[in-house]
PDB file of C-alpha atoms in Angstrom:
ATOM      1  CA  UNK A 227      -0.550  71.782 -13.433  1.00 42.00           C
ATOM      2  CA  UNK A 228      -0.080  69.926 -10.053  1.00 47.00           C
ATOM      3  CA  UNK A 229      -3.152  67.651  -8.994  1.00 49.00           C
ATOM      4  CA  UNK A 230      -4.633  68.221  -5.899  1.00 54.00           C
ATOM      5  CA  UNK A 231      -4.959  65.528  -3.090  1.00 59.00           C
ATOM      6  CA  UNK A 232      -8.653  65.530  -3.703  1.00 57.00           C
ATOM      7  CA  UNK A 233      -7.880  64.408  -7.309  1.00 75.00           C
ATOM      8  CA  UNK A 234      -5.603  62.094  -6.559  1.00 89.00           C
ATOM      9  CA  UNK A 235      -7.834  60.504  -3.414  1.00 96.00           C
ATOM     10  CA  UNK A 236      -9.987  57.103  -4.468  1.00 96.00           C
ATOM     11  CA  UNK A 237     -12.302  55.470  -1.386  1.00 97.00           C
ATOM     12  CA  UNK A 238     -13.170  52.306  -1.942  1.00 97.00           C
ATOM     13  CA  UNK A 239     -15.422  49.164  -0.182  1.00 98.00           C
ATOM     14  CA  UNK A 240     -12.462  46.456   0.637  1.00 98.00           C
ATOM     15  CA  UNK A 241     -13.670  42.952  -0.485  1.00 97.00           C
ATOM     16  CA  UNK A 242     -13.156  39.814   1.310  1.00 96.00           C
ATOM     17  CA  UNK A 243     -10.556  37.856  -0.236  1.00 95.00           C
ATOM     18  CA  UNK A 244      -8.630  40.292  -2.102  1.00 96.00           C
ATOM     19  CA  UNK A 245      -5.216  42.068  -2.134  1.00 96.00           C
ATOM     20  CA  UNK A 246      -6.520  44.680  -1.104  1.00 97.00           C
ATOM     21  CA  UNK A 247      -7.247  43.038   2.435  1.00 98.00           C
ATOM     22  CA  UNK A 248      -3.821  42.325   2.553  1.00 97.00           C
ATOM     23  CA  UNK A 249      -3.172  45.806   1.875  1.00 98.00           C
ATOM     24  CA  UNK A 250      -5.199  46.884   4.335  1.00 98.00           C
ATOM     25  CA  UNK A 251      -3.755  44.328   7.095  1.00 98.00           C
ATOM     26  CA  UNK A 252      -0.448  46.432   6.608  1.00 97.00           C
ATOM     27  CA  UNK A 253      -1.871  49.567   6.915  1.00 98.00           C
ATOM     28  CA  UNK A 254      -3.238  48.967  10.301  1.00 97.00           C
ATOM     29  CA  UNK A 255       0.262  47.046  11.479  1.00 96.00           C
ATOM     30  CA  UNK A 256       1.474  50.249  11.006  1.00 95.00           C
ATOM     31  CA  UNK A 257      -0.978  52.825  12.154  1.00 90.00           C
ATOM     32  CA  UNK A 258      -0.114  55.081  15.170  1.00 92.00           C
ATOM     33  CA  UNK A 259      -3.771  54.206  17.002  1.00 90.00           C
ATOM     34  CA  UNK A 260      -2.895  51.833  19.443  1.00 89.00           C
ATOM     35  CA  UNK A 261      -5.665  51.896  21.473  1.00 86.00           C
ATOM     36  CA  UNK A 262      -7.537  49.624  18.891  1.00 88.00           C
ATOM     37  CA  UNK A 263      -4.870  48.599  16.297  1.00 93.00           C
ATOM     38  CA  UNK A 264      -4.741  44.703  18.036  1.00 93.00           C
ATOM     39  CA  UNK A 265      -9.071  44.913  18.032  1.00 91.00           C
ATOM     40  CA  UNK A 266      -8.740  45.995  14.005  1.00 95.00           C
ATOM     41  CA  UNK A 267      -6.147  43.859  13.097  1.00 96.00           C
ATOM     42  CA  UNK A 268      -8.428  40.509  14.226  1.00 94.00           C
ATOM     43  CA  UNK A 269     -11.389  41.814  12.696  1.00 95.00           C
ATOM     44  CA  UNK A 270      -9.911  42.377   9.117  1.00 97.00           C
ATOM     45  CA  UNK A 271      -7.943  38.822   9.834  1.00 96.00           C
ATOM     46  CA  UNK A 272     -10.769  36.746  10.866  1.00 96.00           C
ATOM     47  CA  UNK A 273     -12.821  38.565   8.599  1.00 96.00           C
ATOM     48  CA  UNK A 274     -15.609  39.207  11.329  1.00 93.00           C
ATOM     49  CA  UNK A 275     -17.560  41.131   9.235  1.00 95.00           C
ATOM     50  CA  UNK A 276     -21.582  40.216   8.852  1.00 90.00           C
ATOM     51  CA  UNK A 277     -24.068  41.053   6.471  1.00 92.00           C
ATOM     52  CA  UNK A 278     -23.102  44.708   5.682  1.00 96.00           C
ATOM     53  CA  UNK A 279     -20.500  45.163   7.798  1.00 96.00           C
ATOM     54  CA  UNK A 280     -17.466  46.660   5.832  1.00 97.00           C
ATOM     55  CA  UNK A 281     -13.943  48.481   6.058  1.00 98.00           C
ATOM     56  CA  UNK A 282     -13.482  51.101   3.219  1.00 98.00           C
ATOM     57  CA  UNK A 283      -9.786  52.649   2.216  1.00 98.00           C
ATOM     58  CA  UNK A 284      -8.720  56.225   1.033  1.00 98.00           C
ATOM     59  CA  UNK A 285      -5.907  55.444  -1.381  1.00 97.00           C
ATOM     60  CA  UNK A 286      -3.888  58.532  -2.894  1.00 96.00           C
ATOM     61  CA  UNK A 287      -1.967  56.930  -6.028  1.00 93.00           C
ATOM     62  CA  UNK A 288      -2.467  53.716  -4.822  1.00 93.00           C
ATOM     63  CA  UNK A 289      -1.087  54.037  -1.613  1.00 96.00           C
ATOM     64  CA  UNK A 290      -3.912  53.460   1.477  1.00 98.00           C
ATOM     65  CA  UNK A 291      -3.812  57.074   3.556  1.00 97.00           C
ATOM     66  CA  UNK A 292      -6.967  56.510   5.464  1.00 98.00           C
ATOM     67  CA  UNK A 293      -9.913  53.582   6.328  1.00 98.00           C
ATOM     68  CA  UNK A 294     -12.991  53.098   8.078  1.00 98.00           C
ATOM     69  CA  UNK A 295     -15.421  50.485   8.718  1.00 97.00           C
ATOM     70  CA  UNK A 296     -19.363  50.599   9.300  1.00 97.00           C
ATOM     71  CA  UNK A 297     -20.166  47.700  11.798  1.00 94.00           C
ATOM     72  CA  UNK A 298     -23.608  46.517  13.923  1.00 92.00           C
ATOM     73  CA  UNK A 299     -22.083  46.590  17.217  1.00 80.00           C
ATOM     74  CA  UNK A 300     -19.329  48.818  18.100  1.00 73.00           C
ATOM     75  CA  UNK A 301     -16.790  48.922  21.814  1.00 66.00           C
ATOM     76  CA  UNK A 302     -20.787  49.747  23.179  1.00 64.00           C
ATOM     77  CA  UNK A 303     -23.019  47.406  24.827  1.00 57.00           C
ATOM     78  CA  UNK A 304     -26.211  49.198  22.686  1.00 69.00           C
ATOM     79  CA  UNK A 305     -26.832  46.593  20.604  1.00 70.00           C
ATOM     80  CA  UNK A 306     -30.139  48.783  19.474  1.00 81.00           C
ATOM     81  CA  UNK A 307     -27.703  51.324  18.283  1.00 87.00           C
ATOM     82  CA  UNK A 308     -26.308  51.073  14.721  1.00 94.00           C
ATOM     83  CA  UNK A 309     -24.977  51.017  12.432  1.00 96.00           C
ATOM     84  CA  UNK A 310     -21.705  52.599  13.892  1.00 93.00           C
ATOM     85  CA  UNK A 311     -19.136  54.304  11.725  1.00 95.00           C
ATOM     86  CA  UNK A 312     -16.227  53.093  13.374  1.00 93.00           C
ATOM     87  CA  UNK A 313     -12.223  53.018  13.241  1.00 94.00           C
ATOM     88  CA  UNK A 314     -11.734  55.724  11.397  1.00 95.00           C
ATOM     89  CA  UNK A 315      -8.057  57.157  11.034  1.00 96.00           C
ATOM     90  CA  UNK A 316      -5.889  58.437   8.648  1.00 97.00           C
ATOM     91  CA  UNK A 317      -2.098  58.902   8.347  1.00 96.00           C
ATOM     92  CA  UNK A 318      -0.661  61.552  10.312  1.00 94.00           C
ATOM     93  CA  UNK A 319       0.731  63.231   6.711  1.00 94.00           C
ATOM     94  CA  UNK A 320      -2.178  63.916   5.394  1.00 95.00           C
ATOM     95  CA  UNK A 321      -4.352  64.624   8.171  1.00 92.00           C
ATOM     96  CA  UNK A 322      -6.263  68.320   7.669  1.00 90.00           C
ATOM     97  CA  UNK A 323      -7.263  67.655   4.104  1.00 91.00           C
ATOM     98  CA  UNK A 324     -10.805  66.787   4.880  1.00 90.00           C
ATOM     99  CA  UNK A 325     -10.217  62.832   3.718  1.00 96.00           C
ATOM    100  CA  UNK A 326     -11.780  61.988   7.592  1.00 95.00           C
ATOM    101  CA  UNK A 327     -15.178  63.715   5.900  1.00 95.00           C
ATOM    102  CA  UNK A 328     -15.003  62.375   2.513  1.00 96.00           C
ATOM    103  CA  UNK A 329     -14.256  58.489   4.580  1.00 97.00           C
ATOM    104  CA  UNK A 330     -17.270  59.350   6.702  1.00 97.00           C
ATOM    105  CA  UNK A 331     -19.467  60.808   3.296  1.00 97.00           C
ATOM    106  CA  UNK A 332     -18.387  57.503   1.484  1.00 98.00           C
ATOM    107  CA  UNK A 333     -19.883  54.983   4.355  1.00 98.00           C
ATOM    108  CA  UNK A 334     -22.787  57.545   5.080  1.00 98.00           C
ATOM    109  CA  UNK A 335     -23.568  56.880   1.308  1.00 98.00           C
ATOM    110  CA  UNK A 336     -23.518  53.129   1.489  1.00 98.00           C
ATOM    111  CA  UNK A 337     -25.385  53.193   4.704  1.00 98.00           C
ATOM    112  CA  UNK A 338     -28.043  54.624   2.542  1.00 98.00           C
ATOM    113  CA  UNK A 339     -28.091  52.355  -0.125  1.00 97.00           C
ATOM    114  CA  UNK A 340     -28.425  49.884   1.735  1.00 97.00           C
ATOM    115  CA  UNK A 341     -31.516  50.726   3.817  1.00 97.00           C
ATOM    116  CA  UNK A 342     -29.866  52.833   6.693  1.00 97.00           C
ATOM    117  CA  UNK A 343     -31.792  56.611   7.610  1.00 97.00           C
ATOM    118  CA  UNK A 344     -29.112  57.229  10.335  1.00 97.00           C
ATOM    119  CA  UNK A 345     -25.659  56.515  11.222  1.00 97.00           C
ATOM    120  CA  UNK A 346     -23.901  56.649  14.643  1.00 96.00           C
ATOM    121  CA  UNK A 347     -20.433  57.865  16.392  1.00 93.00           C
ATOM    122  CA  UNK A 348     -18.983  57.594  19.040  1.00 89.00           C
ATOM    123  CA  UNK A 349     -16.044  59.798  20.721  1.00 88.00           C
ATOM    124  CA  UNK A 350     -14.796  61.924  23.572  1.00 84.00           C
ATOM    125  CA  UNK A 351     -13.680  64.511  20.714  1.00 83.00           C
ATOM    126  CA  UNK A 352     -16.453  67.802  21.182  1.00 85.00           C
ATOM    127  CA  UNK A 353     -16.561  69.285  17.781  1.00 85.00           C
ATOM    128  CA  UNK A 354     -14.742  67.176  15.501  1.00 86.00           C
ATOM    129  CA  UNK A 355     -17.724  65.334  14.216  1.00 92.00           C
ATOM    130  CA  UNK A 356     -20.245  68.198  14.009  1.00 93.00           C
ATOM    131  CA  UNK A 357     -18.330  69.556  10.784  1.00 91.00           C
ATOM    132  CA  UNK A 358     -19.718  66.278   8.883  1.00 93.00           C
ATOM    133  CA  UNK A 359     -23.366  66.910  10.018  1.00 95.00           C
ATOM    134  CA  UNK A 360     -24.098  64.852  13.057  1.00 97.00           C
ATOM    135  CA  UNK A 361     -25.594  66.072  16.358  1.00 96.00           C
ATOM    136  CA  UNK A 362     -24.662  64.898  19.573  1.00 96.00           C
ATOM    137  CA  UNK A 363     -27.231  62.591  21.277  1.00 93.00           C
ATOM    138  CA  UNK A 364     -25.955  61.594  24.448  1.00 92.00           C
ATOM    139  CA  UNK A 365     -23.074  60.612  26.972  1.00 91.00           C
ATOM    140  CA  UNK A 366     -22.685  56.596  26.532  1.00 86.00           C
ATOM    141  CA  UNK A 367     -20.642  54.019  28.700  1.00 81.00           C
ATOM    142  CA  UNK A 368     -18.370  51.790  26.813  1.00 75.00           C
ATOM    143  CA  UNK A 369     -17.458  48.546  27.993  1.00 71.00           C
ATOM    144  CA  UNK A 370     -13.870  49.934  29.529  1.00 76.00           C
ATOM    145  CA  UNK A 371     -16.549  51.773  31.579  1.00 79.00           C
ATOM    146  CA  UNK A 372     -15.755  55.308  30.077  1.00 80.00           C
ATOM    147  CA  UNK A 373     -17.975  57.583  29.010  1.00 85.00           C
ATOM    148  CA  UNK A 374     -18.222  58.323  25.145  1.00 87.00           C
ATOM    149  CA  UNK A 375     -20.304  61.085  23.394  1.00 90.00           C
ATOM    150  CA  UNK A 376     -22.950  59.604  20.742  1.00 93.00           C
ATOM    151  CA  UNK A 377     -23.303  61.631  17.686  1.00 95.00           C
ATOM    152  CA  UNK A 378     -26.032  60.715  15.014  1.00 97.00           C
ATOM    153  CA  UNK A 379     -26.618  61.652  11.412  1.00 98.00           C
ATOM    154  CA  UNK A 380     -29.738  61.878   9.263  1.00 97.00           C
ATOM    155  CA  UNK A 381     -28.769  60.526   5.963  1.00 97.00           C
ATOM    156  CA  UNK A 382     -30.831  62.026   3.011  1.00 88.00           C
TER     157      UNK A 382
END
């Protein structure tokens, strides 16, 4: 019997000072999201993560298909807004098999364990996000001056 992607699929917190950093650095050197590969690249190099700030990886036989992070300040000058689920993308090839919700799901759930009720997005996508439970709060301005739509979740 052939095992499904879901079987297959691990997500994972990456650690500071691991391989899997280094991984990760090579995933995003050749992801297709230009608009903030340069930004994401930095941020895993320099390691400007604080606190709780975190990436996390979708790996399918150890292979990373997908990441996200969950960061205090986001490309929004809210700095009473967060925590942001942010940079989330996955590989073209396996885009459609839900691994967007289970990234989201999997930073939702450390968001709650450590302390969070609610969890933010931003995006100019209408109905993408709505599928994985949040509600759209608002149009937002982000510091290239274009307007984003904030989404919120209530984690339980």
């Amino acid at each position: 019997m052939e095992r499904t992607t879901f079987e297959l699929l691990e997500i994972q917190k990456v650690e500071k000072d691991t391989e899997m950093v280094d991984r990760l650095l090579n995933f995003v050197e050749h992801f297709s999201w230009l608009e903030v590969k340069d930004h994401t690249l930095r941020t895993i190099k320099n390691w400007a993560f604080e606190e709780w700030e975190t990436p996390f990886v979708a790996t399918i036989c150890g292979r990373i298909v997908g990441m996200v992070t969950i960061m205090k300040s986001d490309y929004y000058p809210r700095p009473e807004i967060y925590p942001w689920i942010s940079t989330l993308f996955v590989t073209e090839e396996y885009r459609g098999q839900r691994i967007s919700g289970k990234l989201i799901d999997f930073a939702n759930k450390y968001a709650k364990e450590i302390g969070f009720d609610r969890t933010y997005i931003p995006t100019e996508f209408v109905g993408l996000y709505e599928k994985y439970g949040y509600c759209y709060i608002k149009d937002i301005v982000n510091y290239g001056n274009g307007i984003d739509r904030l989404y919120a979740k209530e984690l339980k």
